[in-house]
mmCIF file of C-alpha atoms in Angstrom:
data_model
loop_
_atom_site.group_PDB
_atom_site.id
_atom_site.type_symbol
_atom_site.label_atom_id
_atom_site.label_comp_id
_atom_site.label_asym_id
_atom_site.label_seq_id
_atom_site.Cartn_x
_atom_site.Cartn_y
_atom_site.Cartn_z
ATOM 1 C CA MET A 6 55.456 43.294 42.816
ATOM 2 C CA GLU A 7 53.512 46.267 41.524
ATOM 3 C CA LYS A 8 53.085 49.229 43.804
ATOM 4 C CA ILE A 9 51.194 52.464 43.660
ATOM 5 C CA PRO A 10 53.629 55.395 43.832
ATOM 6 C CA ILE A 11 53.222 57.943 46.607
ATOM 7 C CA LEU A 12 54.568 61.419 45.781
ATOM 8 C CA LYS A 13 55.433 64.018 48.379
ATOM 9 C CA LEU A 14 54.319 67.562 47.606
ATOM 10 C CA GLY A 15 55.247 69.740 50.550
ATOM 11 C CA GLU A 16 53.014 68.666 53.380
ATOM 12 C CA ILE A 17 50.785 66.705 51.071
ATOM 13 C CA LEU A 18 51.139 63.142 49.852
ATOM 14 C CA LEU A 19 49.827 62.564 46.338
ATOM 15 C CA VAL A 20 48.582 59.103 45.393
ATOM 16 C CA SER A 21 47.455 58.563 41.833
ATOM 17 C CA ILE A 22 45.757 55.241 41.169
ATOM 18 C CA GLN A 23 46.386 54.471 37.507
ATOM 19 C CA VAL A 24 45.821 50.728 37.448
ATOM 20 C CA ASP A 25 42.873 48.517 38.252
ATOM 21 C CA MET A 26 42.808 48.047 41.988
ATOM 22 C CA HIS A 27 42.798 44.538 43.252
ATOM 23 C CA ASP A 28 42.566 43.559 46.875
ATOM 24 C CA ARG A 29 46.241 42.857 47.507
ATOM 25 C CA LEU A 30 47.271 46.142 45.893
ATOM 26 C CA ALA A 31 44.788 47.983 48.085
ATOM 27 C CA ILE A 32 46.218 46.473 51.246
ATOM 28 C CA THR A 33 49.792 47.273 50.137
ATOM 29 C CA LEU A 34 48.701 50.860 49.505
ATOM 30 C CA GLN A 35 47.214 51.083 52.990
ATOM 31 C CA ASP A 36 50.472 49.879 54.538
ATOM 32 C CA ASP A 37 52.698 52.117 52.422
ATOM 33 C CA LEU A 38 50.574 55.202 52.860
ATOM 34 C CA THR A 39 50.244 55.007 56.616
ATOM 35 C CA ALA A 40 53.995 54.438 56.895
ATOM 36 C CA ARG A 41 54.724 57.439 54.662
ATOM 37 C CA ILE A 42 52.358 59.733 56.576
ATOM 38 C CA VAL A 43 54.276 59.025 59.744
ATOM 39 C CA LYS A 44 57.719 59.195 58.089
ATOM 40 C CA ASP A 45 57.117 62.437 56.132
ATOM 41 C CA ARG A 46 54.928 64.002 58.826
ATOM 42 C CA ALA A 47 52.335 64.681 56.123
ATOM 43 C CA ARG A 48 49.307 66.832 56.910
ATOM 44 C CA GLY A 49 47.237 65.926 53.882
ATOM 45 C CA VAL A 50 46.654 62.997 51.548
ATOM 46 C CA LEU A 51 45.294 63.422 48.034
ATOM 47 C CA ILE A 52 44.054 60.303 46.241
ATOM 48 C CA ASP A 53 43.449 60.745 42.529
ATOM 49 C CA ILE A 54 41.136 58.048 41.165
ATOM 50 C CA SER A 55 40.347 59.629 37.789
ATOM 51 C CA SER A 56 41.753 56.574 35.993
ATOM 52 C CA LEU A 57 39.843 54.110 38.139
ATOM 53 C CA GLU A 58 37.065 52.655 36.041
ATOM 54 C CA MET A 59 35.857 49.896 38.273
ATOM 55 C CA VAL A 60 35.148 49.851 41.942
ATOM 56 C CA ASP A 61 33.741 47.159 44.186
ATOM 57 C CA SER A 62 32.619 47.215 47.795
ATOM 58 C CA PHE A 63 36.096 46.276 49.015
ATOM 59 C CA ILE A 64 37.831 49.134 47.196
ATOM 60 C CA GLY A 65 35.065 51.497 48.299
ATOM 61 C CA ARG A 66 35.549 50.511 51.906
ATOM 62 C CA MET A 67 39.312 50.730 51.532
ATOM 63 C CA LEU A 68 39.048 54.362 50.443
ATOM 64 C CA GLY A 69 36.969 55.078 53.537
ATOM 65 C CA ASN A 70 39.462 53.204 55.707
ATOM 66 C CA ILE A 71 42.429 55.115 54.307
ATOM 67 C CA ALA A 72 40.658 58.370 55.117
ATOM 68 C CA ALA A 73 39.941 57.235 58.661
ATOM 69 C CA MET A 74 43.524 56.008 59.176
ATOM 70 C CA SER A 75 45.016 59.245 57.870
ATOM 71 C CA GLN A 76 42.681 61.180 60.130
ATOM 72 C CA ALA A 77 43.983 59.166 63.053
ATOM 73 C CA LEU A 78 47.532 60.038 62.035
ATOM 74 C CA GLY A 79 46.667 63.716 61.786
ATOM 75 C CA ALA A 80 46.358 64.049 58.005
ATOM 76 C CA GLN A 81 43.285 65.107 56.021
ATOM 77 C CA THR A 82 42.278 62.985 53.023
ATOM 78 C CA VAL A 83 40.696 64.196 49.813
ATOM 79 C CA VAL A 84 39.584 61.838 47.042
ATOM 80 C CA VAL A 85 39.535 63.543 43.653
ATOM 81 C CA GLY A 86 38.389 62.834 40.107
ATOM 82 C CA MET A 87 35.840 60.127 40.742
ATOM 83 C CA ARG A 88 34.109 59.108 37.514
ATOM 84 C CA PRO A 89 30.292 59.305 37.290
ATOM 85 C CA ALA A 90 29.960 55.539 36.825
ATOM 86 C CA VAL A 91 32.127 54.886 39.869
ATOM 87 C CA ALA A 92 30.139 57.377 41.953
ATOM 88 C CA ILE A 93 26.842 55.744 40.949
ATOM 89 C CA THR A 94 28.238 52.299 41.787
ATOM 90 C CA ILE A 95 29.369 53.397 45.234
ATOM 91 C CA VAL A 96 25.984 54.951 45.973
ATOM 92 C CA GLU A 97 24.157 51.875 44.708
ATOM 93 C CA LEU A 98 26.386 49.678 46.874
ATOM 94 C CA GLY A 99 25.174 51.686 49.830
ATOM 95 C CA LEU A 100 28.626 52.904 50.851
ATOM 96 C CA SER A 101 28.074 56.350 52.269
ATOM 97 C CA MET A 102 31.747 57.386 52.583
ATOM 98 C CA GLN A 103 30.571 60.267 54.738
ATOM 99 C CA ASN A 104 34.000 60.829 56.281
ATOM 100 C CA VAL A 105 35.772 61.141 52.924
ATOM 101 C CA ARG A 106 36.248 64.579 51.444
ATOM 102 C CA THR A 107 35.958 64.851 47.693
ATOM 103 C CA ALA A 108 36.951 67.336 45.016
ATOM 104 C CA LEU A 109 36.464 67.552 41.272
ATOM 105 C CA ASN A 110 40.123 67.494 40.266
ATOM 106 C CA VAL A 111 43.657 67.509 41.662
ATOM 107 C CA GLU A 112 43.897 71.313 41.528
ATOM 108 C CA ARG A 113 40.789 71.842 43.628
ATOM 109 C CA GLY A 114 41.769 68.972 45.884
ATOM 110 C CA ILE A 115 45.106 70.583 46.702
ATOM 111 C CA GLU A 116 43.371 73.918 47.361
ATOM 112 C CA MET A 117 40.947 72.199 49.673
ATOM 113 C CA LEU A 118 43.734 70.351 51.499
ATOM 114 C CA GLN A 119 45.817 73.483 51.959
ATOM 115 C CA ARG A 120 42.825 75.284 53.435
ATOM 116 C CA ALA A 121 42.122 72.361 55.752
ATOM 117 C CA VAL A 122 45.772 72.160 56.799
ATOM 118 C CA GLU A 123 45.848 75.907 57.505
ATOM 119 C CA GLU A 124 42.704 75.649 59.583
ATOM 120 C CA SER A 125 44.110 72.838 61.649
ATOM 121 C CA GLU A 126 47.390 74.783 62.038
ATOM 122 C CA GLU A 127 45.433 77.729 63.433
ATOM 123 C CA ASP A 128 43.767 75.434 65.907
ATOM 124 C CA THR A 129 47.089 74.227 67.207
ATOM 125 C CA THR A 130 49.173 77.444 67.136
ATOM 126 C CA HIS A 131 48.604 78.159 70.798
ATOM 127 C CA GLU A 132 49.994 74.780 71.743
ATOM 128 C CA PRO A 133 53.675 74.778 72.631
ATOM 129 C CA SER A 134 54.413 71.756 70.413
ATOM 130 C CA GLY A 135 53.203 73.505 67.227
ATOM 131 C CA THR A 136 55.991 74.724 64.955
ATOM 132 C CA MET B 28 -6.408 19.555 3.593
ATOM 133 C CA THR B 29 -7.992 22.565 1.943
ATOM 134 C CA LYS B 30 -5.260 22.683 -0.644
ATOM 135 C CA SER B 31 -6.823 20.708 -3.456
ATOM 136 C CA THR B 32 -10.523 21.136 -2.772
ATOM 137 C CA SER B 33 -10.952 24.885 -2.385
ATOM 138 C CA ARG B 34 -12.007 26.764 -5.509
ATOM 139 C CA LEU B 35 -11.380 30.086 -3.819
ATOM 140 C CA ASN B 36 -8.587 31.008 -6.190
ATOM 141 C CA ASP B 37 -10.760 30.248 -9.233
ATOM 142 C CA ILE B 38 -13.581 32.318 -7.933
ATOM 143 C CA LEU B 39 -11.378 35.217 -6.909
ATOM 144 C CA GLU B 40 -9.566 35.281 -10.210
ATOM 145 C CA LYS B 41 -12.749 35.090 -12.265
ATOM 146 C CA ASN B 42 -14.507 37.811 -10.295
ATOM 147 C CA GLU B 43 -11.590 40.081 -9.442
ATOM 148 C CA LYS B 44 -13.194 43.184 -10.913
ATOM 149 C CA GLU B 45 -16.609 42.654 -9.310
ATOM 150 C CA ILE B 46 -15.145 41.801 -5.934
ATOM 151 C CA LEU B 47 -13.034 44.927 -6.016
ATOM 152 C CA ASP B 48 -16.045 47.074 -6.922
ATOM 153 C CA ASP B 49 -18.164 45.516 -4.193
ATOM 154 C CA TRP B 50 -15.353 45.753 -1.691
ATOM 155 C CA MET B 51 -14.881 49.440 -2.469
ATOM 156 C CA ARG B 52 -18.629 50.018 -2.092
ATOM 157 C CA GLU B 53 -18.538 48.130 1.174
ATOM 158 C CA GLN B 54 -15.645 50.215 2.498
ATOM 159 C CA LEU B 55 -17.237 53.470 1.442
ATOM 160 C CA ALA B 56 -20.555 52.469 3.012
ATOM 161 C CA SER B 57 -19.070 51.220 6.270
ATOM 162 C CA GLY B 58 -18.797 54.755 7.591
ATOM 163 C CA THR B 59 -15.359 54.039 8.944
ATOM 164 C CA LEU B 60 -13.535 55.411 5.931
ATOM 165 C CA ARG B 61 -11.569 58.497 6.821
ATOM 166 C CA LYS B 62 -11.985 60.708 3.780
ATOM 167 C CA ASP B 63 -9.824 63.286 5.528
ATOM 168 C CA LEU B 64 -6.916 60.849 5.690
ATOM 169 C CA ILE B 65 -7.172 58.883 2.468
ATOM 170 C CA THR B 66 -8.771 59.658 -0.909
ATOM 171 C CA GLU B 67 -11.082 57.252 -2.685
ATOM 172 C CA SER B 68 -8.689 56.725 -5.575
ATOM 173 C CA GLU B 69 -5.826 55.971 -3.205
ATOM 174 C CA LEU B 70 -7.983 53.491 -1.345
ATOM 175 C CA ARG B 71 -9.000 51.867 -4.615
ATOM 176 C CA LYS B 72 -5.367 51.532 -5.606
ATOM 177 C CA GLN B 73 -4.501 49.951 -2.252
ATOM 178 C CA SER B 74 -7.453 47.577 -2.396
ATOM 179 C CA ALA B 75 -6.722 46.530 -5.981
ATOM 180 C CA GLU B 76 -3.095 45.868 -5.153
ATOM 181 C CA LEU B 77 -3.980 43.805 -2.095
ATOM 182 C CA LEU B 78 -6.581 41.786 -3.973
ATOM 183 C CA GLY B 79 -4.073 41.110 -6.746
ATOM 184 C CA LEU B 80 -1.511 39.930 -4.219
ATOM 185 C CA ILE B 81 -4.044 37.677 -2.499
ATOM 186 C CA ILE B 82 -5.028 36.091 -5.825
ATOM 187 C CA ASN B 83 -1.355 35.496 -6.565
ATOM 188 C CA ALA B 84 -0.898 33.841 -3.210
ATOM 189 C CA THR B 85 -3.989 31.630 -3.447
ATOM 190 C CA ARG B 86 -2.853 30.396 -6.864
ATOM 191 C CA SER B 87 -0.382 28.118 -5.089
ATOM 192 C CA GLY B 88 -3.281 26.189 -3.605
ATOM 193 C CA ASN B 89 -2.388 27.203 -0.082
ATOM 194 C CA VAL B 90 -5.334 29.366 0.892
ATOM 195 C CA THR B 91 -5.266 29.469 4.675
ATOM 196 C CA GLU B 92 -1.677 29.067 5.887
ATOM 197 C CA ILE B 93 -0.566 32.679 5.672
ATOM 198 C CA SER B 94 2.782 31.841 7.243
ATOM 199 C CA GLY B 95 3.823 30.176 3.955
ATOM 200 C CA THR B 96 6.316 31.850 1.640
ATOM 201 C CA GLU B 97 3.723 32.481 -1.075
ATOM 202 C CA TRP B 98 1.888 34.801 1.340
ATOM 203 C CA LYS B 99 4.942 36.891 2.134
ATOM 204 C CA PRO B 100 4.157 39.646 -0.430
ATOM 205 C CA VAL B 101 0.628 39.960 0.978
ATOM 206 C CA LEU B 102 1.868 40.200 4.576
ATOM 207 C CA ASP B 103 4.560 42.719 3.620
ATOM 208 C CA PHE B 104 1.980 44.851 1.865
ATOM 209 C CA LEU B 105 -0.427 44.648 4.829
ATOM 210 C CA ALA B 106 2.350 45.469 7.279
ATOM 211 C CA ALA B 107 3.324 48.549 5.285
ATOM 212 C CA THR B 108 -0.309 49.648 4.926
ATOM 213 C CA SER B 109 -1.213 49.276 8.579
ATOM 214 C CA LYS B 110 2.005 50.993 9.603
ATOM 215 C CA THR B 111 1.193 54.036 7.486
ATOM 216 C CA ARG B 112 -2.384 53.963 8.753
ATOM 217 C CA ALA B 113 -1.205 53.865 12.343
ATOM 218 C CA ALA B 114 1.047 56.823 11.648
ATOM 219 C CA GLN B 115 -1.716 58.715 9.830
ATOM 220 C CA GLY B 116 -4.036 58.342 12.814
ATOM 221 C CA PHE B 117 -6.544 55.715 11.691
ATOM 222 C CA SER B 118 -8.322 53.965 14.556
ATOM 223 C CA PRO B 119 -7.906 50.199 15.058
ATOM 224 C CA VAL B 120 -11.485 49.598 13.874
ATOM 225 C CA GLU B 121 -10.933 51.628 10.727
ATOM 226 C CA THR B 122 -7.755 49.732 9.973
ATOM 227 C CA ALA B 123 -9.297 46.316 10.574
ATOM 228 C CA THR B 124 -12.424 47.145 8.552
ATOM 229 C CA PHE B 125 -10.177 47.523 5.511
ATOM 230 C CA ILE B 126 -9.702 43.741 5.564
ATOM 231 C CA PHE B 127 -12.974 42.576 7.076
ATOM 232 C CA SER B 128 -15.126 44.453 4.578
ATOM 233 C CA MET B 129 -13.666 42.084 1.981
ATOM 234 C CA LYS B 130 -15.779 39.218 3.370
ATOM 235 C CA GLN B 131 -19.155 40.245 2.042
ATOM 236 C CA PRO B 132 -18.122 40.601 -1.638
ATOM 237 C CA ILE B 133 -16.236 37.289 -1.572
ATOM 238 C CA PHE B 134 -19.118 35.466 0.113
ATOM 239 C CA THR B 135 -21.553 36.794 -2.482
ATOM 240 C CA ARG B 136 -19.418 35.421 -5.318
ATOM 241 C CA LEU B 137 -18.972 32.116 -3.521
ATOM 242 C CA LYS B 138 -22.712 31.802 -3.150
ATOM 243 C CA LYS B 139 -23.217 32.473 -6.822
ATOM 244 C CA GLU B 140 -20.568 29.925 -7.840
ATOM 245 C CA ALA B 141 -21.590 27.179 -5.457
ATOM 246 C CA GLY B 142 -25.193 27.396 -6.519
ATOM 247 C CA SER B 143 -27.474 25.146 -4.509
ATOM 248 C CA ASN B 144 -24.741 22.868 -3.177
ATOM 249 C CA ALA B 145 -24.937 23.856 0.485
ATOM 250 C CA SER B 146 -22.083 21.735 1.778
ATOM 251 C CA VAL B 147 -19.627 23.082 -0.851
ATOM 252 C CA LEU B 148 -20.776 26.613 -0.068
ATOM 253 C CA ALA B 149 -20.283 26.068 3.644
ATOM 254 C CA ASP B 150 -16.775 24.715 3.064
ATOM 255 C CA GLU B 151 -15.794 27.553 0.789
ATOM 256 C CA ILE B 152 -17.196 30.176 3.136
ATOM 257 C CA TRP B 153 -15.300 28.602 5.997
ATOM 258 C CA VAL B 154 -12.029 28.753 4.028
ATOM 259 C CA ALA B 155 -12.635 32.374 3.065
ATOM 260 C CA THR B 156 -13.517 33.301 6.644
ATOM 261 C CA VAL B 157 -10.373 31.709 8.035
ATOM 262 C CA LEU B 158 -8.294 33.547 5.466
ATOM 263 C CA THR B 159 -9.824 36.988 5.979
ATOM 264 C CA ASP B 160 -9.736 36.571 9.754
ATOM 265 C CA LYS B 161 -6.057 35.709 9.687
ATOM 266 C CA LEU B 162 -5.264 38.648 7.447
ATOM 267 C CA GLY B 163 -7.394 40.929 9.613
ATOM 268 C CA LEU B 164 -5.721 39.818 12.811
ATOM 269 C CA PHE B 165 -2.309 40.243 11.236
ATOM 270 C CA THR B 166 -3.243 43.783 10.225
ATOM 271 C CA ALA B 167 -4.517 44.601 13.693
ATOM 272 C CA GLU B 168 -1.379 43.234 15.280
ATOM 273 C CA THR B 169 0.933 45.213 13.030
ATOM 274 C CA TYR B 170 -1.160 48.300 13.655
ATOM 275 C CA GLN B 171 -0.824 47.764 17.408
ATOM 276 C CA LYS B 172 2.915 47.235 17.119
ATOM 277 C CA SER B 173 3.424 50.438 15.159
ATOM 278 C CA ARG B 174 1.394 52.356 17.730
ATOM 279 C CA GLU B 175 3.511 50.928 20.539
ATOM 280 C CA GLU B 176 6.611 51.867 18.595
ATOM 281 C CA ILE B 177 5.360 55.448 18.405
ATOM 282 C CA ILE B 178 4.628 55.500 22.144
ATOM 283 C CA ARG B 179 8.057 54.108 22.973
ATOM 284 C CA ARG B 180 9.769 56.682 20.802
ATOM 285 C CA GLN B 181 7.786 59.493 22.387
ATOM 286 C CA GLN B 182 8.696 58.221 25.846
ATOM 287 C CA MET B 183 12.371 58.331 24.927
ATOM 288 C CA GLU B 184 12.002 61.844 23.563
ATOM 289 C CA LEU B 185 10.217 62.913 26.706
ATOM 290 C CA LEU B 186 13.014 61.502 28.851
ATOM 291 C CA GLU B 187 15.614 63.390 26.887
ATOM 292 C CA LEU B 188 13.596 66.591 26.975
ATOM 293 C CA SER B 189 12.837 66.368 30.646
ATOM 294 C CA THR B 190 16.370 66.387 31.972
ATOM 295 C CA PRO B 191 18.145 69.506 30.783
ATOM 296 C CA VAL B 192 21.239 70.530 32.692
ATOM 297 C CA ILE B 193 21.888 74.257 32.495
ATOM 298 C CA ARG B 194 25.210 75.873 33.234
ATOM 299 C CA ILE B 195 23.921 79.005 34.878
ATOM 300 C CA TRP B 196 27.272 80.376 35.982
ATOM 301 C CA GLU B 197 30.855 79.302 35.866
ATOM 302 C CA GLY B 198 31.026 76.325 38.179
ATOM 303 C CA ILE B 199 27.278 76.287 38.911
ATOM 304 C CA LEU B 200 24.816 73.912 37.247
ATOM 305 C CA VAL B 201 21.034 73.981 37.511
ATOM 306 C CA LEU B 202 18.913 70.902 36.934
ATOM 307 C CA PRO B 203 15.219 71.805 36.793
ATOM 308 C CA LEU B 204 13.163 68.661 37.328
ATOM 309 C CA ILE B 205 9.644 68.545 35.912
ATOM 310 C CA GLY B 206 7.260 65.644 36.375
ATOM 311 C CA THR B 207 7.232 62.581 38.552
ATOM 312 C CA LEU B 208 10.544 60.992 39.458
ATOM 313 C CA ASP B 209 10.703 57.229 39.080
ATOM 314 C CA SER B 210 13.691 54.901 39.196
ATOM 315 C CA SER B 211 14.420 54.864 35.470
ATOM 316 C CA ARG B 212 14.150 58.615 35.234
ATOM 317 C CA THR B 213 16.311 59.173 38.299
ATOM 318 C CA GLN B 214 18.943 56.987 36.698
ATOM 319 C CA ILE B 215 19.012 59.221 33.614
ATOM 320 C CA VAL B 216 18.910 62.380 35.726
ATOM 321 C CA MET B 217 21.821 61.120 37.799
ATOM 322 C CA GLU B 218 23.907 60.112 34.803
ATOM 323 C CA THR B 219 23.295 63.374 32.934
ATOM 324 C CA LEU B 220 24.044 65.495 35.980
ATOM 325 C CA LEU B 221 27.251 63.655 36.884
ATOM 326 C CA GLN B 222 28.492 63.709 33.300
ATOM 327 C CA ASN B 223 27.794 67.433 33.130
ATOM 328 C CA ILE B 224 29.647 68.004 36.385
ATOM 329 C CA VAL B 225 32.713 66.364 34.850
ATOM 330 C CA ASP B 226 32.348 68.123 31.495
ATOM 331 C CA THR B 227 31.862 71.620 32.862
ATOM 332 C CA ASN B 228 34.049 71.158 35.918
ATOM 333 C CA SER B 229 31.329 72.534 38.162
ATOM 334 C CA GLY B 230 31.581 72.457 41.920
ATOM 335 C CA ILE B 231 27.952 73.229 42.700
ATOM 336 C CA ALA B 232 24.762 71.714 41.305
ATOM 337 C CA ILE B 233 21.304 73.052 42.118
ATOM 338 C CA ILE B 234 18.482 70.520 41.753
ATOM 339 C CA ASP B 235 15.230 72.429 41.413
ATOM 340 C CA ILE B 236 12.127 70.358 42.209
ATOM 341 C CA THR B 237 9.494 73.065 41.634
ATOM 342 C CA GLY B 238 7.995 70.926 38.866
ATOM 343 C CA VAL B 239 7.902 67.687 40.830
ATOM 344 C CA PRO B 240 4.263 67.193 41.817
ATOM 345 C CA ALA B 241 4.846 65.051 44.896
ATOM 346 C CA VAL B 242 7.777 64.053 47.054
ATOM 347 C CA ASP B 243 7.345 60.739 48.815
ATOM 348 C CA THR B 244 9.936 58.575 50.512
ATOM 349 C CA LEU B 245 10.946 56.998 47.206
ATOM 350 C CA VAL B 246 11.502 60.303 45.426
ATOM 351 C CA ALA B 247 13.455 61.619 48.407
ATOM 352 C CA GLN B 248 15.613 58.522 48.354
ATOM 353 C CA HIS B 249 16.275 58.981 44.642
ATOM 354 C CA LEU B 250 17.255 62.584 45.231
ATOM 355 C CA ILE B 251 19.550 61.668 48.108
ATOM 356 C CA LYS B 252 21.256 59.073 45.915
ATOM 357 C CA THR B 253 21.896 61.666 43.239
ATOM 358 C CA VAL B 254 23.218 64.126 45.796
ATOM 359 C CA SER B 255 25.509 61.483 47.345
ATOM 360 C CA ALA B 256 26.908 60.510 43.955
ATOM 361 C CA ALA B 257 27.602 64.143 43.096
ATOM 362 C CA ARG B 258 29.267 64.626 46.470
ATOM 363 C CA LEU B 259 31.535 61.646 45.850
ATOM 364 C CA MET B 260 32.692 63.320 42.680
ATOM 365 C CA GLY B 261 33.464 66.471 44.599
ATOM 366 C CA ALA B 262 30.438 68.591 43.787
ATOM 367 C CA GLN B 263 27.996 70.052 46.278
ATOM 368 C CA CYS B 264 24.277 69.754 45.610
ATOM 369 C CA ILE B 265 21.559 72.152 46.690
ATOM 370 C CA ILE B 266 17.910 71.150 46.475
ATOM 371 C CA SER B 267 15.638 74.078 45.764
ATOM 372 C CA GLY B 268 12.017 74.724 44.886
ATOM 373 C CA ILE B 269 10.451 72.966 47.842
ATOM 374 C CA ARG B 270 6.858 74.162 47.999
ATOM 375 C CA PRO B 271 5.147 74.673 51.388
ATOM 376 C CA GLN B 272 2.849 71.728 50.714
ATOM 377 C CA ILE B 273 5.775 69.484 49.902
ATOM 378 C CA ALA B 274 7.644 70.578 53.033
ATOM 379 C CA GLN B 275 4.572 69.644 55.083
ATOM 380 C CA THR B 276 4.160 66.250 53.409
ATOM 381 C CA MET B 277 7.829 65.533 53.878
ATOM 382 C CA VAL B 278 7.679 66.180 57.588
ATOM 383 C CA HIS B 279 4.488 64.149 57.979
ATOM 384 C CA LEU B 280 6.036 61.251 56.108
ATOM 385 C CA GLY B 281 9.233 61.528 58.089
ATOM 386 C CA VAL B 282 11.231 62.137 54.906
ATOM 387 C CA ALA B 283 14.473 63.954 55.487
ATOM 388 C CA PHE B 284 17.108 65.140 53.077
ATOM 389 C CA GLY B 285 19.727 64.677 55.769
ATOM 390 C CA ASP B 286 22.510 67.229 55.670
ATOM 391 C CA VAL B 287 21.723 68.289 52.102
ATOM 392 C CA VAL B 288 21.280 72.044 51.780
ATOM 393 C CA THR B 289 17.672 72.826 50.858
ATOM 394 C CA LYS B 290 16.224 76.174 49.830
ATOM 395 C CA ALA B 291 12.674 77.344 49.151
ATOM 396 C CA SER B 292 13.404 79.003 45.842
ATOM 397 C CA LEU B 293 15.919 78.819 43.058
ATOM 398 C CA ALA B 294 16.895 82.430 43.783
ATOM 399 C CA ASP B 295 17.869 81.541 47.353
ATOM 400 C CA ALA B 296 19.800 78.535 46.141
ATOM 401 C CA LEU B 297 21.658 80.645 43.602
ATOM 402 C CA LYS B 298 22.517 83.225 46.231
ATOM 403 C CA TYR B 299 23.862 80.463 48.459
ATOM 404 C CA ALA B 300 25.850 79.002 45.556
ATOM 405 C CA PHE B 301 27.379 82.407 44.820
ATOM 406 C CA ARG B 302 28.429 82.786 48.418
ATOM 407 C CA GLN B 303 29.913 79.288 48.452
ATOM 408 C CA SER B 304 31.997 79.928 45.360
ATOM 409 C CA GLY B 305 32.998 83.404 46.523
ATOM 410 C CA ILE B 306 31.109 85.308 43.836
ATOM 411 C CA THR B 307 29.557 88.637 44.801
ATOM 412 C CA VAL B 308 26.778 90.213 42.800
ATOM 413 C CA THR B 309 26.371 93.957 43.044
#
């Protein structure tokens, strides 16, 4: 069964979607990713969709869901490299994706994530559990 | 039905020279000839060629069905002529008169040939009228089509001209919008802006609406769509150039740009963009 690889980069998990997403693949990704966030104690998730040419309402919602799930597990999500056509489709579908952070490319996405992680670290430094 | 009986071809062929002379006189006298656009000799050449082609076509015996193959050269010639006339700036009346002024000379000859036989004359005149009317209508239609073609082309050019995306600084794009925003234009604006964001790798886009005459709910919605799409790609949009009047209308209409950053002038927007991207100007 095909799977989307999840790479660990320090505190960040990098997911690069290189194939056409279909519904089953999306659900597998959700399962895998949430499991990995917990296992690797990741603080950020970066989803690169620069190769994704087609998007439907299900995939659009799935991206939003992944962001919300990661948030619940204490990791920030950034979606990077969305193509113009995909962006227009999502807007026309009426999916707001307000809770998803976006960046132009992987480089900027990582920068953004690191900043966000640092900020959240600062917030928690005074707590005894923070390491 | 008119195939065998009509003597139109005979009459035309016999009187070609006189008809041409009369026709020319008719065209010159009609007052619709544009001497500034076409010279008399050119017009004479065109008229002679057309008359020759018509005589050729009528020789087949088919004098009224201009959709037949024998009429193809005539129609091609008329299409080319009316196209050039449309491009040169002739009015529809002036273009149509070219054909319709042919009636009088032909009728005169028909009268002469038919002599006192009224019923033959009436038949022949009817055939000639049908023919000239058909040719005239064809000319008018082609003329109209060429004009529409010109309008369509200009519209396309206008669309291309009206959506320039300027890279004003590294990572900052400016999109000055001029004119009314409708759905088709917003689509082009959106596509150009998003493509430019990808191409130039810009994180901030300023949409300047100084040149947009009115902002109603529809325009605001179009703008919000563009901003949302840019945000999904990872670029921040700033809307600038909101005039006091427009701000008032927007509030009265209950239009809101939501959490989109809006500035009164392009200068303010640029300053904000600099601050966002950590650029300081001294």
